[in-house]
Amino acid sequence: MPERLAGMPLDLWTPLLVLWMALPPCAPAAPTGPAPVFLGGPPLDPSRLSDEQRVLNRSKRGWVWNQMFVLEEFSGPEPILVGRLHTDLDPGSKKIKYILSGDGAGTIFQINDITGDIHAIKRLDREEKAEYTLTAQAVDWETNKPLEPPSEFIIKVQDINDNAPEFLNGPYHATVPEMSILGTSVTNVTATDADDPVYGNSAKLVYSILEGQPYFSIEPETAIIKTALPNMDREAKEEYLVVIQAKDMGGHSGGLSGTTTLTVTLTDVNDNPPKFAQSLYHFSVPEDVVLGTAIGRVKANDQDIGENAQSSYDIIDGDGTALFEITSDAQAQDGIIRLRKPLDFETKKSYTLKVEAANVHVDPRFSSRGPFKDTATVKIVVEDADEPPVFSSPTYLLEVHENAALNSVIGQVTARDPDITSSPIRFSIDRHTDLERQFNINADDGKITLATPLDRELSVWHNITIIATEIRNHSQISRVPVAIKVLDVNDNAPEFASEYEAFLCENGKPGQVNISMLLMLNMFVYNCLIFD
């Protein structure tokens, strides 16, 4: 046996010896035959194993071996010796031939059919295939007849740290609310290492942050990212780039590493109150503006976004609370001031309002940063508009006797220009309402006179329309209805409706009443009273 060891190439035996010294104790795979044992009795110190002690021997007609191992990614000038098969039927006369079959037999693993030495002839990658199941058999060299039943064994590919950690799902994106407390969980990332997680530390990963401190921290083993600073403000900085490293070999020197990026976006919370862009707003509006017209807009800016920036507007004080209203424009986030009631420049020329903007959605967690509202003053100046004349009454009722003289004054209408400039007024009659031209009006003072005689028995009422026009602006006109009632006078004598005949009795006495004549006279008087 010493001669055989001396005959083996040193460069083949040295890696195997180093491997056995580095390997931790491990449970061997169960063979199909008797329980595996080391040749020569009790287990030996792996660092002191010799070539002969790696020989697989047969005892009591069964194959006896330990599990075989081969280092992955190992390459050298010669094939790597994995192990040796041997049976006690072999007296050394070279009459025994060893046959190897199964996974990779002949392509990856080669056996010396005389010595039973098994070599790996290709570089192996554990991440592609971790173990190989083969079958060994001893046959007669000359007849090829089996000397004993075949036995199955396993060659395991021993891992080395040849794979760096990878973040398969990166780059990552995560959000966390602004103003979060220290240690708030943001997200977690995961790296994978193709090396053997059971053997050694090749796949034991430790996580760290290369870039992104002091804002965030990471748990070294779980890769949970947390906030490392409290109360980060989105309005100051919204997005952070964090570079994360995963390093194998437990993070020790010499380990392989991989990196990924995590983009953390701070989401908004309502931590800012609305603030008017200016404390005083000035608007002007013509006095004749239509009700509901928008007079002006005020805006309170909010550094928050979305619903956290929504504000409602109200008029809380001022001398125009009854005339104006304010509504909120949800799209533009401003307040629109509108007119509710008519304005009159001649009555009041300006108004002052106090408006308030208040957040709709207030977060009680940040109430101490409040109040979440702001106020501003709005001054509204009413501009004079050229208004039409205004009559002293909305309607007029005049009375005139039917026997009134021509050109006599039967009444008067008055109107004024409400504007400060106070244009003179010119009066006229709408002749569409006085087709027979029975009335005239003085263009300067509005006195109505009789143009043609009246007859109550023909028409009791006359309805005309008077027009008032500004002399300085003929487009400014007003109209008012005037009703004229004709009063009766006794201008008609009684008349008999027909000629009457009277009959007297020949023997009538003086003073005797004729009944027929009395009835006819009474009838005549009655008719006169009714129709006159």
Coordinates of C-alpha atoms in Angstrom, one line a residue:
M1 CA 0.0 0.0 0.0
P2 CA 2.8 2.6 0.7
E3 CA 4.2 1.8 -2.8
R4 CA 0.8 2.6 -4.4
L5 CA 0.5 5.9 -2.5
A6 CA 4.0 6.8 -3.6
G7 CA 3.1 6.0 -7.2
M8 CA 0.1 8.4 -7.2
P9 CA 0.6 11.9 -8.6
L10 CA 1.0 14.4 -5.9
D11 CA -1.1 17.1 -7.7
L12 CA -4.0 14.7 -7.8
W13 CA -4.0 13.7 -4.2
T14 CA -3.3 17.1 -2.6
P15 CA -6.7 18.7 -3.6
L16 CA -8.6 15.7 -2.3
L17 CA -6.7 15.7 1.0
V18 CA -7.4 19.4 1.4
L19 CA -11.1 18.9 0.7
W20 CA -11.4 16.2 3.2
M21 CA -9.7 18.4 5.8
A22 CA -12.1 21.2 5.1
L23 CA -15.3 19.2 5.1
P24 CA -17.5 19.2 8.2
P25 CA -18.8 15.8 9.4
C26 CA -21.9 14.9 7.5
A27 CA -24.3 11.9 7.5
P28 CA -23.6 9.5 4.6
A29 CA -26.3 8.6 2.2
A30 CA -27.8 5.2 2.8
P31 CA -26.4 2.6 0.3
T32 CA -28.4 -0.3 -1.1
G33 CA -26.1 -2.9 0.5
P34 CA -24.7 -3.2 4.1
A35 CA -24.1 -0.2 6.2
P36 CA -21.0 1.8 5.1
V37 CA -17.8 1.7 7.2
F38 CA -14.2 2.8 6.8
L39 CA -11.8 0.2 5.7
G40 CA -9.7 -1.0 8.7
G41 CA -12.2 -0.6 11.6
P42 CA -13.3 2.6 13.4
P43 CA -13.5 6.0 11.7
L44 CA -10.3 7.9 11.2
D45 CA -9.4 11.5 11.4
P46 CA -10.1 12.9 7.9
S47 CA -6.9 14.9 7.9
R48 CA -5.0 11.6 8.3
L49 CA -6.8 9.5 5.6
S50 CA -4.5 7.7 3.2
D51 CA -5.2 6.7 -0.4
E52 CA -5.8 3.1 0.7
Q53 CA -8.2 4.2 3.3
R54 CA -10.4 5.8 0.6
V55 CA -10.6 2.4 -1.2
L56 CA -14.1 1.0 -1.3
N57 CA -14.0 -2.6 -0.1
R58 CA -16.4 -5.5 -0.1
S59 CA -17.2 -7.3 3.2
K60 CA -19.4 -10.3 3.4
R61 CA -20.4 -10.2 -0.3
G62 CA -21.5 -6.6 -0.1
W63 CA -20.0 -3.3 -1.3
V64 CA -18.8 -1.1 1.6
W65 CA -18.0 2.6 1.1
N66 CA -18.4 6.0 2.4
Q67 CA -20.2 8.7 0.4
M68 CA -18.0 10.2 -2.3
F69 CA -17.5 13.9 -2.8
V70 CA -16.0 16.0 -5.6
L71 CA -15.2 19.7 -5.5
E72 CA -17.2 21.8 -8.0
E73 CA -15.5 24.1 -10.5
F74 CA -12.2 22.4 -9.9
S75 CA -9.9 22.2 -12.9
G76 CA -6.3 21.1 -13.2
P77 CA -4.0 19.5 -15.6
E78 CA -5.1 16.0 -14.7
P79 CA -8.6 14.5 -14.0
I80 CA -9.7 14.7 -10.3
L81 CA -9.6 11.5 -8.3
V82 CA -13.0 11.1 -6.7
G83 CA -12.5 7.7 -5.0
R84 CA -11.8 4.0 -5.6
L85 CA -13.9 0.9 -5.8
H86 CA -12.5 -2.4 -4.5
T87 CA -13.8 -5.8 -3.6
D88 CA -12.1 -8.5 -1.4
L89 CA -12.6 -10.9 -4.2
D90 CA -9.8 -9.1 -6.0
P91 CA -6.5 -10.9 -5.0
G92 CA -4.5 -8.4 -7.1
S93 CA -4.2 -10.9 -10.0
K94 CA -5.9 -8.5 -12.3
K95 CA -8.7 -11.0 -13.0
I96 CA -11.4 -8.5 -11.7
K97 CA -12.8 -5.8 -13.9
Y98 CA -14.8 -2.9 -12.5
I99 CA -17.7 -1.5 -14.4
L100 CA -19.4 1.9 -13.7
S101 CA -22.8 2.9 -14.9
G102 CA -25.4 5.6 -14.1
D103 CA -25.4 9.4 -14.1
G104 CA -22.4 10.7 -16.0
A105 CA -20.7 7.4 -16.3
G106 CA -18.2 7.6 -19.1
T107 CA -18.9 11.3 -19.8
I108 CA -18.3 12.9 -16.5
F109 CA -16.9 10.1 -14.4
Q110 CA -14.3 7.5 -15.6
I111 CA -13.3 4.4 -13.8
N112 CA -10.1 2.5 -14.1
D113 CA -11.5 -1.0 -14.7
I114 CA -8.4 -2.6 -13.2
T115 CA -7.8 -0.4 -10.1
G116 CA -11.4 0.8 -9.5
D117 CA -10.2 4.4 -9.4
I118 CA -13.0 6.9 -10.3
H119 CA -12.0 10.3 -11.8
A120 CA -14.0 13.3 -12.7
I121 CA -13.0 14.3 -16.3
K122 CA -15.1 17.5 -16.5
R123 CA -15.5 20.6 -14.4
L124 CA -18.7 20.2 -12.3
D125 CA -21.2 22.8 -11.3
R126 CA -23.2 22.1 -8.2
E127 CA -25.8 24.6 -9.2
E128 CA -26.5 22.6 -12.3
K129 CA -26.5 19.2 -10.7
A130 CA -25.7 18.6 -7.0
E131 CA -25.3 14.8 -7.0
Y132 CA -24.9 11.8 -9.3
T133 CA -26.2 8.3 -8.7
L134 CA -24.1 5.6 -10.1
T135 CA -23.9 1.8 -10.0
A136 CA -20.7 -0.2 -9.5
Q137 CA -20.2 -3.9 -10.4
A138 CA -17.2 -6.3 -10.3
V139 CA -17.1 -8.8 -13.2
D140 CA -14.7 -11.5 -14.3
W141 CA -12.1 -10.0 -16.6
E142 CA -12.3 -12.8 -19.1
T143 CA -15.9 -13.9 -19.1
N144 CA -17.5 -10.6 -18.1
K145 CA -19.7 -12.5 -15.7
P146 CA -20.8 -10.7 -12.6
L147 CA -19.0 -11.8 -9.5
E148 CA -21.6 -10.2 -7.3
P149 CA -24.8 -8.1 -7.6
P150 CA -24.4 -4.4 -8.6
S151 CA -24.4 -1.8 -5.9
E152 CA -25.6 1.9 -6.1
F153 CA -23.7 4.8 -4.6
I154 CA -23.8 8.6 -4.8
I155 CA -21.2 11.1 -5.7
K156 CA -22.0 14.5 -4.3
V157 CA -20.7 17.8 -5.8
Q158 CA -19.1 19.8 -3.0
D159 CA -20.1 23.5 -3.1
I160 CA -17.7 26.4 -3.3
N161 CA -18.6 30.1 -3.1
D162 CA -18.8 30.7 -6.8
N163 CA -22.2 32.5 -7.0
A164 CA -22.8 36.1 -6.0
P165 CA -26.2 37.0 -4.4
E166 CA -28.8 38.4 -6.8
F167 CA -31.9 40.5 -6.3
L168 CA -34.2 38.9 -8.8
N169 CA -37.1 41.4 -8.3
G170 CA -35.1 44.6 -8.3
P171 CA -35.0 47.5 -8.7
Y172 CA -37.6 48.1 -6.0
H173 CA -40.1 50.8 -5.3
A174 CA -41.8 51.5 -2.0
T175 CA -43.8 54.2 -0.2
V176 CA -44.0 55.4 3.3
P177 CA -46.1 58.3 4.8
E178 CA -44.2 61.4 5.5
M179 CA -43.8 62.4 9.2
S180 CA -43.6 58.7 10.1
I181 CA -42.0 57.9 13.5
L182 CA -38.5 56.4 13.8
G183 CA -38.4 52.7 12.8
T184 CA -41.5 52.7 10.6
S185 CA -41.3 49.7 8.3
V186 CA -41.0 50.6 4.6
T187 CA -40.5 47.3 2.8
N188 CA -38.3 44.3 2.6
V189 CA -36.1 43.0 -0.2
T190 CA -34.8 39.5 -0.9
A191 CA -31.6 38.3 -2.6
T192 CA -31.0 34.7 -3.6
D193 CA -27.7 32.9 -3.7
A194 CA -27.3 29.8 -5.9
D195 CA -24.7 28.3 -3.6
D196 CA -25.5 25.5 -1.2
P197 CA -27.4 26.9 1.8
V198 CA -26.6 23.9 3.9
Y199 CA -22.9 23.6 3.4
G200 CA -20.7 26.4 4.9
N201 CA -21.6 30.1 4.6
S202 CA -21.5 30.4 0.9
A203 CA -25.3 31.2 0.8
K204 CA -25.5 33.0 4.2
L205 CA -26.4 36.5 3.3
V206 CA -26.0 39.7 5.3
Y207 CA -27.7 42.9 4.1
S208 CA -26.4 46.5 4.4
I209 CA -27.2 49.9 3.0
L210 CA -24.5 51.5 0.8
E211 CA -26.4 54.6 0.0
G212 CA -29.4 56.1 1.6
Q213 CA -28.3 56.8 5.1
P214 CA -29.1 58.4 7.5
Y215 CA -32.6 58.3 6.3
F216 CA -33.1 54.5 6.2
S217 CA -31.7 51.4 7.9
I218 CA -31.9 47.7 7.1
E219 CA -32.1 44.6 9.3
P220 CA -28.9 42.6 8.3
E221 CA -30.6 39.2 8.3
T222 CA -34.2 39.9 7.4
A223 CA -33.6 42.8 4.9
I224 CA -36.5 44.8 6.4
I225 CA -36.0 48.5 5.6
K226 CA -37.1 51.0 8.2
T227 CA -37.0 54.7 8.6
A228 CA -33.9 55.9 10.4
L229 CA -35.0 59.5 10.9
P230 CA -38.4 60.6 12.4
N231 CA -40.7 63.2 10.7
M232 CA -39.3 63.2 7.2
D233 CA -41.1 66.0 5.3
R234 CA -42.4 65.3 1.8
E235 CA -42.6 69.0 1.1
A236 CA -38.8 69.2 1.7
K237 CA -37.8 66.1 -0.2
E238 CA -40.2 63.6 -1.7
E239 CA -38.0 60.8 -3.2
Y240 CA -35.0 58.9 -1.9
L241 CA -32.7 56.4 -3.6
V242 CA -31.4 53.6 -1.4
V243 CA -28.6 51.3 -2.6
I244 CA -28.8 47.9 -0.8
Q245 CA -26.0 45.3 -0.7
A246 CA -26.4 41.6 0.0
K247 CA -23.1 39.8 0.8
D248 CA -22.6 36.1 1.3
M249 CA -20.1 34.3 3.7
G250 CA -22.0 35.9 6.5
G251 CA -20.8 39.3 5.4
H252 CA -17.1 38.4 6.0
S253 CA -14.2 39.5 4.0
G254 CA -13.9 37.6 0.8
G255 CA -17.6 37.0 0.3
L256 CA -19.3 37.8 -2.9
S257 CA -21.9 40.6 -3.1
G258 CA -24.8 41.9 -5.2
T259 CA -26.6 45.2 -5.1
T260 CA -30.0 46.6 -6.0
T261 CA -31.7 50.0 -5.7
L262 CA -34.8 50.9 -3.8
T263 CA -36.7 54.1 -4.6
V264 CA -38.7 55.3 -1.6
T265 CA -41.4 57.9 -2.1
L266 CA -42.9 59.8 0.8
T267 CA -46.7 59.9 0.5
D268 CA -48.5 63.0 1.6
V269 CA -50.3 63.6 4.9
N270 CA -52.2 66.7 5.9
D271 CA -49.5 68.4 7.9
N272 CA -49.7 71.9 6.3
P273 CA -52.5 74.5 6.8
P274 CA -53.9 76.5 3.8
K275 CA -52.4 80.0 3.4
F276 CA -53.8 82.8 1.4
A277 CA -51.4 84.2 -1.1
Q278 CA -52.2 87.7 0.1
S279 CA -54.0 89.1 3.1
L280 CA -56.0 91.7 1.2
Y281 CA -57.9 91.3 -2.1
H282 CA -59.4 94.2 -4.2
F283 CA -62.3 93.7 -6.6
S284 CA -64.6 96.1 -8.5
V285 CA -68.1 95.3 -9.9
P286 CA -70.6 97.4 -11.9
E287 CA -73.8 98.1 -10.0
D288 CA -75.9 96.6 -12.7
V289 CA -74.2 93.2 -12.8
V290 CA -76.5 90.2 -13.1
L291 CA -77.2 88.2 -10.0
G292 CA -75.0 85.1 -9.7
T293 CA -72.1 86.7 -11.6
A294 CA -68.6 85.8 -10.4
I295 CA -67.0 89.0 -9.0
G296 CA -63.5 87.6 -8.2
R297 CA -61.5 84.6 -6.9
V298 CA -59.4 84.1 -3.8
K299 CA -57.0 81.3 -3.3
A300 CA -55.4 79.7 -0.3
N301 CA -52.3 77.7 -1.2
D302 CA -51.6 74.3 0.6
Q303 CA -48.3 72.6 0.3
D304 CA -50.0 69.2 0.6
I305 CA -51.5 67.4 -2.4
G306 CA -54.7 65.6 -3.2
E307 CA -57.5 65.6 -0.7
N308 CA -55.1 66.9 1.9
A309 CA -55.0 70.2 0.1
Q310 CA -58.7 70.6 -0.3
S311 CA -60.1 73.7 1.4
S312 CA -63.6 75.1 1.8
Y313 CA -64.3 78.8 1.7
D314 CA -66.7 80.9 3.8
I315 CA -67.6 84.6 4.4
I316 CA -67.4 84.9 8.2
D317 CA -67.7 88.7 8.6
G318 CA -68.2 92.0 6.9
D319 CA -70.9 94.5 5.8
G320 CA -71.8 92.6 2.6
T321 CA -72.6 89.1 4.0
A322 CA -76.2 89.5 2.8
L323 CA -75.2 90.6 -0.7
F324 CA -72.3 88.3 -1.5
E325 CA -71.6 84.6 -1.3
I326 CA -68.5 82.4 -1.8
T327 CA -68.3 78.9 -3.3
S328 CA -65.4 76.5 -3.4
D329 CA -64.0 75.4 -6.8
A330 CA -62.8 71.8 -6.1
Q331 CA -60.9 71.7 -9.4
A332 CA -58.9 74.9 -9.0
Q333 CA -58.9 74.9 -5.2
D334 CA -60.0 78.5 -4.9
G335 CA -63.0 80.4 -3.7
I336 CA -65.4 82.2 -6.1
I337 CA -67.2 85.3 -4.8
R338 CA -70.6 85.8 -6.4
L339 CA -73.4 88.4 -6.2
R340 CA -76.5 87.4 -4.3
K341 CA -78.6 90.6 -4.3
P342 CA -78.7 93.7 -6.5
L343 CA -76.2 96.5 -5.9
D344 CA -76.9 100.2 -5.9
F345 CA -74.0 102.5 -6.4
E346 CA -76.0 105.5 -5.2
T347 CA -76.8 103.7 -1.9
K348 CA -73.4 102.1 -1.0
K349 CA -70.2 102.3 -3.0
S350 CA -68.0 99.7 -1.3
Y351 CA -68.1 96.6 0.9
T352 CA -65.6 94.7 3.1
L353 CA -65.7 91.0 3.6
K354 CA -63.6 88.6 5.8
V355 CA -63.2 85.2 4.1
E356 CA -61.9 82.0 5.6
A357 CA -60.2 79.0 4.0
A358 CA -60.3 75.8 6.0
N359 CA -59.0 72.3 5.2
V360 CA -61.7 69.8 4.5
H361 CA -59.8 66.7 5.8
V362 CA -58.0 67.5 9.0
D363 CA -55.7 64.8 10.4
P364 CA -56.0 64.7 14.2
R365 CA -52.4 63.5 14.5
F366 CA -51.2 66.9 13.4
S367 CA -53.7 69.1 15.1
S368 CA -50.9 70.6 17.2
R369 CA -49.5 72.1 13.9
G370 CA -52.8 73.9 13.3
P371 CA -55.1 75.7 13.1
F372 CA -55.7 74.3 9.6
K373 CA -57.4 77.5 8.3
D374 CA -56.5 81.1 7.3
T375 CA -58.4 84.3 6.7
A376 CA -58.1 87.2 4.3
T377 CA -59.9 90.6 3.7
V378 CA -61.8 91.3 0.5
K379 CA -62.7 94.9 -0.5
I380 CA -65.3 95.2 -3.2
V381 CA -65.9 98.6 -4.9
V382 CA -69.2 99.2 -6.6
E383 CA -68.9 101.0 -9.9
D384 CA -71.5 103.4 -11.2
A385 CA -73.5 102.2 -14.2
D386 CA -75.6 104.3 -16.5
E387 CA -79.1 103.3 -15.3
P388 CA -82.4 104.1 -17.0
P389 CA -84.7 106.7 -15.4
V390 CA -86.8 105.7 -12.5
F391 CA -90.5 106.8 -12.2
S392 CA -91.7 108.0 -8.9
S393 CA -94.4 105.3 -9.0
P394 CA -94.6 102.0 -10.7
T395 CA -98.1 102.9 -12.0
Y396 CA -100.3 106.0 -12.1
L397 CA -104.1 106.5 -11.8
L398 CA -105.6 109.7 -13.1
E399 CA -109.2 111.0 -13.1
V400 CA -110.7 113.6 -15.4
H401 CA -114.3 114.8 -15.9
E402 CA -115.7 114.1 -19.3
N403 CA -116.4 117.8 -19.8
A404 CA -112.8 118.9 -19.1
A405 CA -111.5 121.6 -21.4
L406 CA -109.0 120.8 -24.2
N407 CA -105.3 121.3 -23.2
S408 CA -106.3 121.2 -19.6
V409 CA -103.8 119.3 -17.3
I410 CA -105.3 116.0 -16.1
G411 CA -102.2 114.7 -14.2
Q412 CA -98.4 114.5 -14.1
V413 CA -95.7 111.7 -14.0
T414 CA -92.2 112.3 -12.6
A415 CA -89.0 110.4 -13.2
R416 CA -85.3 110.9 -12.3
D417 CA -81.9 109.6 -13.4
P418 CA -80.5 107.6 -10.5
D419 CA -77.0 108.2 -11.6
I420 CA -74.8 110.8 -10.0
T421 CA -74.5 112.6 -13.3
S422 CA -78.3 112.9 -13.3
S423 CA -79.2 113.4 -16.9
P424 CA -82.3 115.4 -17.8
I425 CA -85.4 113.4 -18.6
R426 CA -87.6 113.7 -21.7
F427 CA -91.2 112.3 -21.6
S428 CA -93.3 111.0 -24.4
I429 CA -96.5 109.0 -24.9
D430 CA -96.3 105.6 -26.6
R431 CA -98.7 106.2 -29.4
H432 CA -99.4 102.5 -29.8
T433 CA -101.4 102.9 -26.6
D434 CA -103.1 106.2 -27.7
L435 CA -104.1 105.6 -31.3
E436 CA -106.7 108.4 -31.3
R437 CA -104.2 110.9 -29.8
Q438 CA -106.6 112.0 -27.1
F439 CA -103.7 113.0 -24.7
N440 CA -100.5 114.9 -24.9
I441 CA -97.6 115.2 -22.5
N442 CA -95.1 117.9 -21.8
A443 CA -91.7 116.5 -22.7
D444 CA -90.0 118.4 -19.9
D445 CA -92.2 118.2 -16.9
G446 CA -94.4 115.1 -17.6
K447 CA -97.7 117.0 -17.4
I448 CA -100.5 115.1 -19.3
T449 CA -103.1 117.3 -21.1
L450 CA -106.3 116.6 -22.9
A451 CA -106.0 116.7 -26.7
T452 CA -109.6 115.8 -27.7
P453 CA -112.9 115.9 -25.9
L454 CA -113.9 112.9 -23.7
D455 CA -117.3 111.2 -23.5
R456 CA -117.8 109.0 -20.5
E457 CA -120.8 107.4 -22.2
L458 CA -118.4 106.2 -25.0
S459 CA -115.4 105.1 -22.9
V460 CA -114.9 105.2 -19.2
W461 CA -111.2 104.1 -19.1
H462 CA -108.1 105.1 -21.1
N463 CA -104.8 103.2 -20.6
I464 CA -101.7 104.8 -22.0
T465 CA -97.9 104.2 -21.6
I466 CA -95.5 107.0 -20.8
I467 CA -91.9 106.8 -21.8
A468 CA -89.0 108.5 -20.0
T469 CA -85.8 108.9 -21.9
E470 CA -82.4 110.2 -20.8
I471 CA -81.4 113.2 -22.9
R472 CA -77.7 112.3 -22.7
N473 CA -78.1 108.7 -23.5
H474 CA -81.2 107.9 -25.6
S475 CA -80.7 104.2 -25.0
Q476 CA -81.6 104.6 -21.4
I477 CA -85.4 104.6 -21.3
S478 CA -88.1 103.5 -18.9
R479 CA -91.9 102.9 -19.3
V480 CA -94.8 103.3 -16.9
P481 CA -98.5 102.5 -17.3
V482 CA -101.0 105.3 -16.7
A483 CA -104.7 104.6 -16.3
I484 CA -107.1 107.5 -16.9
K485 CA -110.7 107.3 -15.6
V486 CA -113.4 109.5 -17.1
L487 CA -115.8 111.0 -14.6
D488 CA -119.5 111.6 -15.4
V489 CA -121.1 115.0 -15.5
N490 CA -124.9 115.8 -16.0
D491 CA -124.7 116.6 -19.7
N492 CA -127.7 114.6 -21.0
A493 CA -131.5 115.8 -20.6
P494 CA -134.2 113.2 -20.1
E495 CA -135.9 111.9 -23.2
F496 CA -139.0 109.8 -23.8
A497 CA -138.3 106.6 -25.4
S498 CA -141.4 107.0 -27.6
E499 CA -144.5 109.0 -28.1
Y500 CA -147.4 108.3 -25.8
E501 CA -151.2 108.7 -26.1
A502 CA -153.5 109.4 -23.2
F503 CA -157.1 108.3 -22.9
L504 CA -159.6 110.1 -20.6
C505 CA -163.0 109.1 -19.5
E506 CA -165.7 111.3 -20.7
N507 CA -167.2 111.5 -17.3
G508 CA -163.9 112.0 -15.6
K509 CA -163.8 114.5 -12.8
P510 CA -161.3 117.3 -12.3
G511 CA -158.1 116.0 -10.5
Q512 CA -158.8 112.4 -11.2
V513 CA -155.5 110.5 -12.0
N514 CA -155.2 108.7 -15.2
I515 CA -153.6 105.3 -14.3
S516 CA -152.2 104.6 -17.8
M517 CA -150.5 108.0 -18.0
L518 CA -149.0 107.6 -14.5
L519 CA -147.5 104.3 -15.4
M520 CA -145.9 105.6 -18.6
L521 CA -144.5 108.6 -16.8
N522 CA -143.0 106.5 -14.1
M523 CA -141.4 104.3 -16.7
F524 CA -139.9 107.3 -18.5
V525 CA -138.4 108.7 -15.3
Y526 CA -136.9 105.2 -14.5
N527 CA -135.3 105.0 -17.9
C528 CA -133.7 108.4 -17.5
L529 CA -132.2 107.5 -14.1
I530 CA -130.8 104.3 -15.5
F531 CA -129.2 105.5 -18.7
D532 CA -128.1 109.0 -17.7

